[in-house]
Coordinates of C-alpha atoms in Angstrom, one line a residue:
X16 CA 96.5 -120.6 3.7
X17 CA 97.1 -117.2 4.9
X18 CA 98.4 -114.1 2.9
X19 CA 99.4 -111.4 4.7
X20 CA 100.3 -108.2 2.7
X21 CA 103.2 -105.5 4.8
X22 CA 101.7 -102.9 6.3
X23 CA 103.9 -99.6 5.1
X24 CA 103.1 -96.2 5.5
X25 CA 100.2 -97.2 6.5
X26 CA 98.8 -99.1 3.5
X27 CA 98.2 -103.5 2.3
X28 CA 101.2 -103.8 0.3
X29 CA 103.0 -106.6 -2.1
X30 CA 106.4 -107.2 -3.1
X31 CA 108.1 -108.9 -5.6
X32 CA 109.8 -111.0 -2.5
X33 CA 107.1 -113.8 -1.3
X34 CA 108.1 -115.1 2.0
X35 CA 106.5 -118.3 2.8
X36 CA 106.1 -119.5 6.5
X37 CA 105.7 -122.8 7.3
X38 CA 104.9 -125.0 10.9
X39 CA 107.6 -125.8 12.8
X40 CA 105.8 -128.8 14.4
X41 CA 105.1 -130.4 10.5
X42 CA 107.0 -128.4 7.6
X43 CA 103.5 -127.6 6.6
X44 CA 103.0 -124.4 4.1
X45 CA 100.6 -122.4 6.3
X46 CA 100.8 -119.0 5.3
X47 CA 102.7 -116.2 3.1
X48 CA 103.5 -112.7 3.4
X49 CA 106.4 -110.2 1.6
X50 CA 109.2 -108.5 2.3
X51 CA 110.2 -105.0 2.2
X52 CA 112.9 -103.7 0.6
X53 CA 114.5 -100.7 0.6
X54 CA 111.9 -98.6 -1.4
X55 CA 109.2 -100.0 0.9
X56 CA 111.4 -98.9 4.5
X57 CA 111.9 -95.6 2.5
X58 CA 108.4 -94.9 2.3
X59 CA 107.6 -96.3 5.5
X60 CA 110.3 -93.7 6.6
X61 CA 108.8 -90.7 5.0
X62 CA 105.4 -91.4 5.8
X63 CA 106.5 -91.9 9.3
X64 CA 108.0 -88.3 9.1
X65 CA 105.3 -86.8 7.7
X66 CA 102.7 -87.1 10.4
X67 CA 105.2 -87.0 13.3
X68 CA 103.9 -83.6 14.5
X69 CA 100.4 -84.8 14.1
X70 CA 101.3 -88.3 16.2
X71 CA 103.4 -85.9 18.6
X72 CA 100.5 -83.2 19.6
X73 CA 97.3 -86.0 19.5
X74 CA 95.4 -85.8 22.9
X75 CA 95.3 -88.3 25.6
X76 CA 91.8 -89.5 25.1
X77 CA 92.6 -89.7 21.7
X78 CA 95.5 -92.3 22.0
X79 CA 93.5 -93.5 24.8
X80 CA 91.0 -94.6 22.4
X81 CA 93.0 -95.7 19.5
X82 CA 94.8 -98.1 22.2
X83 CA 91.5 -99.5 24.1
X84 CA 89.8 -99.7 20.8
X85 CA 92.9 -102.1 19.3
X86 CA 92.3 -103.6 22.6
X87 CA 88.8 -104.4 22.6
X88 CA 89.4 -105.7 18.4
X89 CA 92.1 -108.1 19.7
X90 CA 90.1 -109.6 22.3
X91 CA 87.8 -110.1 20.2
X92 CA 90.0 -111.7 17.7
X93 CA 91.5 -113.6 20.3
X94 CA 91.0 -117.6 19.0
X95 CA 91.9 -116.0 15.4
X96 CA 95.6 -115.0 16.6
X97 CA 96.2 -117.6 18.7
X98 CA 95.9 -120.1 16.0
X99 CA 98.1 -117.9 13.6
X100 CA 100.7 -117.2 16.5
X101 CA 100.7 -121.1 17.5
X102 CA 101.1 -122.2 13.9
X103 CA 103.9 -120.4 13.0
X104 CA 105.6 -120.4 16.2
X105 CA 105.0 -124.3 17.1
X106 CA 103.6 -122.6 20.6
X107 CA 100.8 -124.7 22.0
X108 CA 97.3 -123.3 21.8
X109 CA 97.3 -122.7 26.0
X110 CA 100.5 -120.9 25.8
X111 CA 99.4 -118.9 22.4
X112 CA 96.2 -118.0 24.1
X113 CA 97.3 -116.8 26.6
X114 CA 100.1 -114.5 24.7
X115 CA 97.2 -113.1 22.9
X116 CA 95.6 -112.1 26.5
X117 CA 98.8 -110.3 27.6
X118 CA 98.9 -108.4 24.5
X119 CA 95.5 -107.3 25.2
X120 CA 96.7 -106.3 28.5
X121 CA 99.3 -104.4 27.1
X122 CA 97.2 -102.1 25.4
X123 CA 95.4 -101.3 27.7
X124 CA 98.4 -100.4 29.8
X125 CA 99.5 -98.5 27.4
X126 CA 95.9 -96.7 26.9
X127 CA 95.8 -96.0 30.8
X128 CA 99.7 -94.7 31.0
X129 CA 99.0 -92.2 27.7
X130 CA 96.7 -90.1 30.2
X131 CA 99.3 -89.6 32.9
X132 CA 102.7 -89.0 30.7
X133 CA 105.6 -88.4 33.3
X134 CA 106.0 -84.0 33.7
X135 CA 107.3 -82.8 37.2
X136 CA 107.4 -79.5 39.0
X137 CA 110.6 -78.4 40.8
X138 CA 111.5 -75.8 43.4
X139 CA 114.6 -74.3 42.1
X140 CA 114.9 -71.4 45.1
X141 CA 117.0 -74.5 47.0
X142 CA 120.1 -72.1 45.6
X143 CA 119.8 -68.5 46.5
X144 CA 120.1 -67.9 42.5
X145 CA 117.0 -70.0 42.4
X146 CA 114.9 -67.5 44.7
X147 CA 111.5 -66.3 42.7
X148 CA 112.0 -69.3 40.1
X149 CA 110.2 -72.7 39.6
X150 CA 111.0 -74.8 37.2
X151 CA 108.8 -77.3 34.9
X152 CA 110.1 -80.5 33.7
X153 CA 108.0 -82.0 30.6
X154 CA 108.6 -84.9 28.2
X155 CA 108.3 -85.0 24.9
X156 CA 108.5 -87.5 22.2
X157 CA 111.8 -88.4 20.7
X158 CA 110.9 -88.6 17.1
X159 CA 110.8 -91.7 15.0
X160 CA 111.2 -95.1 16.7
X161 CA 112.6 -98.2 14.6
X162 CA 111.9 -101.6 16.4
X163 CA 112.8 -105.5 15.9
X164 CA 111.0 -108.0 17.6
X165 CA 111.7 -111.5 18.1
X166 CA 110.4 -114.7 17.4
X167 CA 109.4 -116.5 20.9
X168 CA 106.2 -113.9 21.5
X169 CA 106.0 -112.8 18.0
X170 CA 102.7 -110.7 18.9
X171 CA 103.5 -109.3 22.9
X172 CA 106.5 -108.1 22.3
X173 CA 105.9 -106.5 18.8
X174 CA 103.2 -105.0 21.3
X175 CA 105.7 -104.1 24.0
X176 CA 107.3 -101.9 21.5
X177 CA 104.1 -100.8 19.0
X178 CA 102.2 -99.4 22.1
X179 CA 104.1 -97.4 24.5
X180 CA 105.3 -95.2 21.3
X181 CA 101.7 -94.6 20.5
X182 CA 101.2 -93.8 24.1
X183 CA 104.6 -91.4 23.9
X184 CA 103.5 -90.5 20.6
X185 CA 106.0 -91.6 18.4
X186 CA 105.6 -93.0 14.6
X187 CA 107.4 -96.5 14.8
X188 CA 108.9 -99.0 12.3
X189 CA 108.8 -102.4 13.3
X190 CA 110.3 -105.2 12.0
X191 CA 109.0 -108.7 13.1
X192 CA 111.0 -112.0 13.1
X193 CA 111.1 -113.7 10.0
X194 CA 110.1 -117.0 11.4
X195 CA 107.1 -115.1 12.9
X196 CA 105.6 -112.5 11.1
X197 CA 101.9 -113.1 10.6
X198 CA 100.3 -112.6 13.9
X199 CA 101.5 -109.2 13.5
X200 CA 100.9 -108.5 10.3
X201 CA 97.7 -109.6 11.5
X202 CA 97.6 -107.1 14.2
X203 CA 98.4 -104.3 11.6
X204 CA 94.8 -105.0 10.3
X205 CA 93.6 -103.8 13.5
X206 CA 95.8 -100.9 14.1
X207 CA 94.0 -99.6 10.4
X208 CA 91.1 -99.7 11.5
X209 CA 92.0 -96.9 14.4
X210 CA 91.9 -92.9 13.7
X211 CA 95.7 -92.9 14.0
X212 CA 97.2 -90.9 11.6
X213 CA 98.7 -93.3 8.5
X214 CA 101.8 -94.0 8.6
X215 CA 102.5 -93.3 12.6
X216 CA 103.1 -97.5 12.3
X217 CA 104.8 -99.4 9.8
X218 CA 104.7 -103.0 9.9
X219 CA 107.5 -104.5 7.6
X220 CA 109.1 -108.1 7.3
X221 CA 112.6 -107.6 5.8
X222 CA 115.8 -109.1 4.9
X223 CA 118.9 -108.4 6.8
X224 CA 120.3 -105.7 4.8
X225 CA 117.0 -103.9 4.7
X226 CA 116.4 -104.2 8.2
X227 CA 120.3 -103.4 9.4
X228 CA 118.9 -99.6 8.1
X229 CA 117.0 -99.8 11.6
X230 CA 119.9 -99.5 13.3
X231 CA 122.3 -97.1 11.1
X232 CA 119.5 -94.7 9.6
X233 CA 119.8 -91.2 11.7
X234 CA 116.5 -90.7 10.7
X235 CA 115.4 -93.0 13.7
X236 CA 115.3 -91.6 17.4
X237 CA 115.8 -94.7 18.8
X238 CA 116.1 -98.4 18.3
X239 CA 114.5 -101.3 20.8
X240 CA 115.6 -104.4 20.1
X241 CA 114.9 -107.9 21.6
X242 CA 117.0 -110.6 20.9
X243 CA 120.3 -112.5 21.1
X244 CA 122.8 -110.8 23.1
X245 CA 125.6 -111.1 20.0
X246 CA 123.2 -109.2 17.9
X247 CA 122.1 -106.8 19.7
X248 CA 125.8 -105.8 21.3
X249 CA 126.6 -105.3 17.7
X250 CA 123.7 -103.4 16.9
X251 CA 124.9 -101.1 19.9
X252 CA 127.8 -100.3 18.4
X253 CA 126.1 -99.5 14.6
X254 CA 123.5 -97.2 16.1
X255 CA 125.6 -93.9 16.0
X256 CA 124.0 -90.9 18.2
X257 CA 120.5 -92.7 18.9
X258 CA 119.0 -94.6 21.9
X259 CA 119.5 -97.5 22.5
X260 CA 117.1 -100.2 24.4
X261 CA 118.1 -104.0 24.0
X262 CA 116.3 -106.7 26.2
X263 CA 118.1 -109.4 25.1
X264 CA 118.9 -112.9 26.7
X265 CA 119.8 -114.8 30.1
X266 CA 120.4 -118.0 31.3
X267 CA 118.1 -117.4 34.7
X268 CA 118.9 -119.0 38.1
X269 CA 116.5 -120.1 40.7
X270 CA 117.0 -121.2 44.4
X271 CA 115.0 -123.3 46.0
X272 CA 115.7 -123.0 50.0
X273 CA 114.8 -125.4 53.0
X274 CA 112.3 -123.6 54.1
X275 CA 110.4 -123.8 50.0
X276 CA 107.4 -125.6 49.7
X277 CA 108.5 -128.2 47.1
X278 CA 105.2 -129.1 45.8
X279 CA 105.1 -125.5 44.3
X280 CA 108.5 -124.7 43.8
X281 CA 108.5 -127.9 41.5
X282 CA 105.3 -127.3 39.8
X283 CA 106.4 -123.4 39.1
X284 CA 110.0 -124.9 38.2
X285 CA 107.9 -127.0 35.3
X286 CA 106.4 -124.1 33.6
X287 CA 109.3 -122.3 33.9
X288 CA 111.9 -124.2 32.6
X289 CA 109.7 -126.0 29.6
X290 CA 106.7 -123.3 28.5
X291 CA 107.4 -123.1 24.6
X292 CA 110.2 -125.6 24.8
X293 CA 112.6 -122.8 27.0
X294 CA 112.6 -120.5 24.4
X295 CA 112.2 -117.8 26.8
X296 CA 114.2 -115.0 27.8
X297 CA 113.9 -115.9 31.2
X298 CA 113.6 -119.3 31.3
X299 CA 114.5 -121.1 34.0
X300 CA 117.6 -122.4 32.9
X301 CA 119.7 -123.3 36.1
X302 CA 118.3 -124.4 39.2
X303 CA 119.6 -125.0 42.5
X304 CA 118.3 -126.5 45.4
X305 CA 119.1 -127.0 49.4
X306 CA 121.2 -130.4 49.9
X307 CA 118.5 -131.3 52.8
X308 CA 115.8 -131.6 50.0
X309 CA 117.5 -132.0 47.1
X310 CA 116.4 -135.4 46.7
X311 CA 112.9 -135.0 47.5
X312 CA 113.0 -131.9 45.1
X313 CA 114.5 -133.5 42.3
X314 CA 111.7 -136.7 42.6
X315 CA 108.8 -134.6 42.1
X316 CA 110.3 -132.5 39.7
X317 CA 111.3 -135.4 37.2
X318 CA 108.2 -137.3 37.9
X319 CA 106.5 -133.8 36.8
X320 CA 108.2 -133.4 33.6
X321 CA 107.8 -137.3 32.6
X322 CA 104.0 -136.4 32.3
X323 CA 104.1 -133.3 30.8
X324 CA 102.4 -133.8 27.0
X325 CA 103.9 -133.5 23.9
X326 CA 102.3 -133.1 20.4
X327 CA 100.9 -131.0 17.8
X328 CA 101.0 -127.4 19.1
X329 CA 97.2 -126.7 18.3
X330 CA 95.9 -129.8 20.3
X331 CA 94.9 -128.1 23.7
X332 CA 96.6 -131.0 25.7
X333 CA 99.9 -130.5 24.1
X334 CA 102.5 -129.1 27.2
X335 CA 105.6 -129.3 24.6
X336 CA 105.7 -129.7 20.9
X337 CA 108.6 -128.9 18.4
X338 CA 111.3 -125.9 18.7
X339 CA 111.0 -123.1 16.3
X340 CA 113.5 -124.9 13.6
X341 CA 115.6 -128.4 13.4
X342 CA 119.0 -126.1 13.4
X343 CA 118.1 -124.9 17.1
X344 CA 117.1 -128.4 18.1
X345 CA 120.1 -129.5 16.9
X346 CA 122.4 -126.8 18.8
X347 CA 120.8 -127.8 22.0
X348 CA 121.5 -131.7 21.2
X349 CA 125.0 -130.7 20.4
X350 CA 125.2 -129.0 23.9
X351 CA 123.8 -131.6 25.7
X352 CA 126.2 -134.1 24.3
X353 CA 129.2 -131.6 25.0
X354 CA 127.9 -131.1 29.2
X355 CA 127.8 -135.1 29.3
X356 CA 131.0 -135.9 27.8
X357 CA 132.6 -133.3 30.4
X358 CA 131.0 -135.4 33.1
X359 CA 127.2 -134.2 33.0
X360 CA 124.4 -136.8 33.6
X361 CA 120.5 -136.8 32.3
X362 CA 118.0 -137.2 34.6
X363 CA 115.3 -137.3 32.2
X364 CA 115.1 -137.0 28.1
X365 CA 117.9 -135.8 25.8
X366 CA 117.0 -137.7 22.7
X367 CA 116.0 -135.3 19.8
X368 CA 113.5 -136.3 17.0
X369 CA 114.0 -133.6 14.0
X370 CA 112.7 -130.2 15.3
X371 CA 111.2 -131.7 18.7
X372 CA 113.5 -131.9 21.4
X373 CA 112.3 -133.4 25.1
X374 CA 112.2 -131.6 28.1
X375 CA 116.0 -132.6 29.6
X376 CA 116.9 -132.3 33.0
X377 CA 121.6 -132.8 33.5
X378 CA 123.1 -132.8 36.8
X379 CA 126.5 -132.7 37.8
X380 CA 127.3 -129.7 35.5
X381 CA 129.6 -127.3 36.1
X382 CA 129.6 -123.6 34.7
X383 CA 132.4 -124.3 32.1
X384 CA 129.8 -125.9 30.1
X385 CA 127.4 -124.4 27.7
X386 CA 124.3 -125.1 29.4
X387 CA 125.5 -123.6 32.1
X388 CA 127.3 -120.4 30.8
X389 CA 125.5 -119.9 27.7
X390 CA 122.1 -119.3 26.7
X391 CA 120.5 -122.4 26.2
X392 CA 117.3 -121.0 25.0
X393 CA 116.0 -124.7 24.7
X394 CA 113.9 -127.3 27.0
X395 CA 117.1 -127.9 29.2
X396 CA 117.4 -127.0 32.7
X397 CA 120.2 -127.9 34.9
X398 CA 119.6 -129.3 38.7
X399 CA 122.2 -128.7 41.2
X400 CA 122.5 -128.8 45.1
X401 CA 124.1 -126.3 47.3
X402 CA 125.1 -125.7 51.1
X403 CA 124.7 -122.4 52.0
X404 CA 121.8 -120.1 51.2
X405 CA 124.7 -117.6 50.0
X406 CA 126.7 -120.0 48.1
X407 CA 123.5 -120.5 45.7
X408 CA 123.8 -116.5 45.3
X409 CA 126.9 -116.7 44.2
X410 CA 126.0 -119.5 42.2
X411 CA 123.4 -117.5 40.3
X412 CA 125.5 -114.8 39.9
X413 CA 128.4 -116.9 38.3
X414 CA 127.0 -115.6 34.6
X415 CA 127.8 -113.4 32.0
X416 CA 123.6 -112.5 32.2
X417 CA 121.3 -110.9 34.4
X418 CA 117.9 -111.0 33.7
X419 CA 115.9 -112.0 36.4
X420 CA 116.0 -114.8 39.2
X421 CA 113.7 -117.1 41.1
X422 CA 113.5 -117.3 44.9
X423 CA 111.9 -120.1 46.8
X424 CA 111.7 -119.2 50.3
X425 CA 109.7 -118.9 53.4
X426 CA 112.5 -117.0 55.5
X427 CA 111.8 -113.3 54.6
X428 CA 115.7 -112.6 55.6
X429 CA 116.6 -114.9 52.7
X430 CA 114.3 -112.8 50.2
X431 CA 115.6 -109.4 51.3
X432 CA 118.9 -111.0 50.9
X433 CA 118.7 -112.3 47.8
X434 CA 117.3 -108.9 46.5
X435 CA 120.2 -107.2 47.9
X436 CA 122.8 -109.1 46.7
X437 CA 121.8 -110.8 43.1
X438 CA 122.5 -109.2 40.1
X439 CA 119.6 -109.2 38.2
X440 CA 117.0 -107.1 36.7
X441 CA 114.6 -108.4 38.9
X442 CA 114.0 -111.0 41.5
X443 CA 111.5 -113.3 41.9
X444 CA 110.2 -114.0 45.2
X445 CA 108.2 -117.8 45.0
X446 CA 108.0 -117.8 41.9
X447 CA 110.6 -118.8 38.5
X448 CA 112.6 -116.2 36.9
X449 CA 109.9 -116.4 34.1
X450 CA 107.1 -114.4 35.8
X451 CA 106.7 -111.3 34.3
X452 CA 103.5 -109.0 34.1
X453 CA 103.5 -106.4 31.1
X454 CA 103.5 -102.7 33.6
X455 CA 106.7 -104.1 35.8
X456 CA 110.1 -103.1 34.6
X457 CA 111.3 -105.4 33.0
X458 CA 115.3 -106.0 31.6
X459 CA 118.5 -106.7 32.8
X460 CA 122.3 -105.8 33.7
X461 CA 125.6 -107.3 32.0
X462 CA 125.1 -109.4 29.0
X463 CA 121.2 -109.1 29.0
X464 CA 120.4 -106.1 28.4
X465 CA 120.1 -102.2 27.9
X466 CA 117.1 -100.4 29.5
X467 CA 113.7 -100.9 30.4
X468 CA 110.7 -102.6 29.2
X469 CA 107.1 -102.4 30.7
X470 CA 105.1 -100.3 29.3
X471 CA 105.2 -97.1 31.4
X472 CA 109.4 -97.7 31.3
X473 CA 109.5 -97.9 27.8
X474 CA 107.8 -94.7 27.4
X475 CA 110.1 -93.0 29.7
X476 CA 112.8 -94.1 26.4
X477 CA 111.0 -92.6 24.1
X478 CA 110.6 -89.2 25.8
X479 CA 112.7 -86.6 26.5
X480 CA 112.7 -84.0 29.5
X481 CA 112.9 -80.6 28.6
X482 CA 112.7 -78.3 32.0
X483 CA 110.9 -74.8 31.4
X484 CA 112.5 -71.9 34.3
X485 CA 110.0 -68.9 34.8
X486 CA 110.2 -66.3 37.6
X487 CA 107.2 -66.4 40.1

């Protein structure tokens, strides 16, 4: 079993508050860590506070080297954390893998973007007052950064936040989900072993009322949060004179137009609605397809997810395997059976077993329904046919969210189209709204979202300009 002591002020410690964490898939006991309370933030706090001049003025190839070399121990660790990260999170092995890779990646993103910080030089005679002067625009760090980090990528996007304020050179605070803690926990074992200063990250699982001090405490600079969209509105409005970044959730559209090639548009349309059971930001929740091959579409998609594997998440064939509790897998049940007395139909699955629901396909749905309006965050995707290319637009933007959208197309007029005229953070071209690489900007507009993430954007958030005028 694993025991995994909080990582405060930069030391192992114990609380008096065990929190055990147990498998999703089977209720199995797998692993234990502590929470912190509020002595343990305090300290975390002040240690933080103490070394924020030192974190502030290290050198480039210094935080170059403390990020490449938690790189390089991460890779090398790589099996190791995908096992914790699929056993706590239910995430099958391929998918868990492959989050440790992009976490990897991030670092070293990170490493690369802490030797070219953004500073700009500016002409200032454009004004005749502005004659003999030039101006200097540098950033600096904003000070102390608290961070929460949810429980779908329990290790990338603890990284997302951990590494661009190393790059920035910011101390951080993070708290990690409490469903997920361990594979970062275990990632604070590497981040000791670097030559930054102890204390510039705290690693701290916590109860609500400990954690909310993330949010109100002025002592923090800023506060990135990735979650629900309820929480994280409310957290807005608790935050006082801080920053604010929130990437929080979507319901994501994609189109699939005549001119798609089905085979791929179906087989992207698979990963993207059903990696980790949909509990993805930017799953592909609602899809709609071109009347003329709507048909075809739906066939090979359905035929698709019937062979898609379910099973115990560390078995390298599993596809799908359980949700991250029974209460979630219930919620989406619930919605299900709400879209279907409202007139919905299942093309495929809808029939929960505890915490495992099957990859569900409705039709006939209508955006008054919670599948539809709502965050599903589940293995559901809706299927739906539409006329004109700009009717599925409007379609997609018929949402409270706007995260990011997929675009199947071969008509480059429909791509620049659809980037013109969706709102979203970003659009997909060929692919599912659930492509993302960790150095694009990445967030959204409306109900998902505050900001950017990606590494070299979120660093941008925890800097501020600061112009320096000199005469010539």
């Amino acid at each position: 079993m694993y025991d995994f002591q909080i990582y405060c002020g930069g030391e192992f410690l114990k609380t008096l508050s065990i929190h055990r964490i147990t498998n999703p898939f089977d209720n199995s006991l797998i692993g234990q860590t502590y929470l912190g309370g509020d002595t343990e933030l305090q300290k975390a706090i002040s240690k933080a506070q103490s070394v924020e001049l030192e974190v502030k003025n290290m050198p480039s190839f210094l935080k170059y080297e403390v990020l490449m070399q938690i790189a390089v121990s991460l890779k090398s660790e790589r099996e190791f954390a995908a096992k914790i990260l699929c056993l706590e999170s239910a995430k099958p092995i391929k998918y868990a893998l492959g989050e440790v890779d992009r976490a990897v990646q991030t670092f070293i993103i990170a490493a690369e973007e802490a030797k070219r910080l953004p500073k700009e030089y500016i002409d200032l005679d454009w004004t005749p007052s502005g004659v003999k002067k030039e101006g200097l625009v540098k950033y600096f760090p904003i000070g102390l950064v608290s961070g929460i980090s949810p429980f779908n990528f329990p290790l990338n996007l603890a990284v997302h936040k951990i590494a661009p304020a190393i790059a920035a050179g910011c101390p951080i605070v993070l708290k990690p989900s409490s469903s997920t803690p361990l594979s970062t926990l275990f990632l604070a074992k590497i981040i000791d072993q670097t030559a930054l200063p102890k204390g510039a990250v705290s690693i701290i699982p916590m109860d609500r009322h400990t954690g909310n001090q993330l949010v109100t405490d002025e002592r923090f600079k800023l506060l990135t949060f990735t979650g629900s969209p309820d929480v994280g509105w409310k957290m807005k409005k608790e935050t006082g004179k801080k920053k604010v970044v929130l990437e929080l959730g979507g319901n994501a559209g994609v189109i699939v137009a005549k001119s798609a090639n089905l085979t791929d548009a179906a087989q992207k349309c698979l990963i993207g609605g059903f990696a980790y059971s949909g509990q993805v930001c930017i799953h592909a929740q609602r899809i709609y397809v071109h009347k003329d091959i709507f048909d075809e579409f739906a066939s090979k998609f359905i035929e698709k997810v019937k062979n898609l594997k379910d099973g115990d998440p560390i078995n390298p064939d599993t596809d799908i395997s359980s949700m991250i509790d029974e209460s979630n897998a219930m919620r989406v049940e619930n919605w299900v059976q709400e879209a279907m007395e409202e007139g919905a139909e299942i093309l495929v699955g809808g029939k929960r077993i505890g915490s495992y629901y099957p990859p569900t396909i409705l039709s006939k749905t209508s955006n008054k329904m919670k599948v539809c309006s709502l965050e599903v965050f589940g293995p559901v995707v809706t299927l739906e046919s539409f006329d004109q290319f700009e009717d599925a637009i409007t379609k997609v933007n018929s949402s409270n969210y706007g995260l990011q959208a997929g675009v199947f197309t071969n008509q480059l007029s429909e791509a620049n189209k659809a980037f013109d005229l969706l709102e979203v953070g970003g659009v997909i071209i060929n692919d599912v709204p659930t492509f993302r690489v960790d150095h694009m900007p990445y967030g959204g507009i409306k109900d998902s979202g505050l900001g950017r993430e990606g590494v070299k954007y979120a660093i941008f958030d925890m800097m501020e300009a600061r112009v320096l005028v000199k005469n010539r």
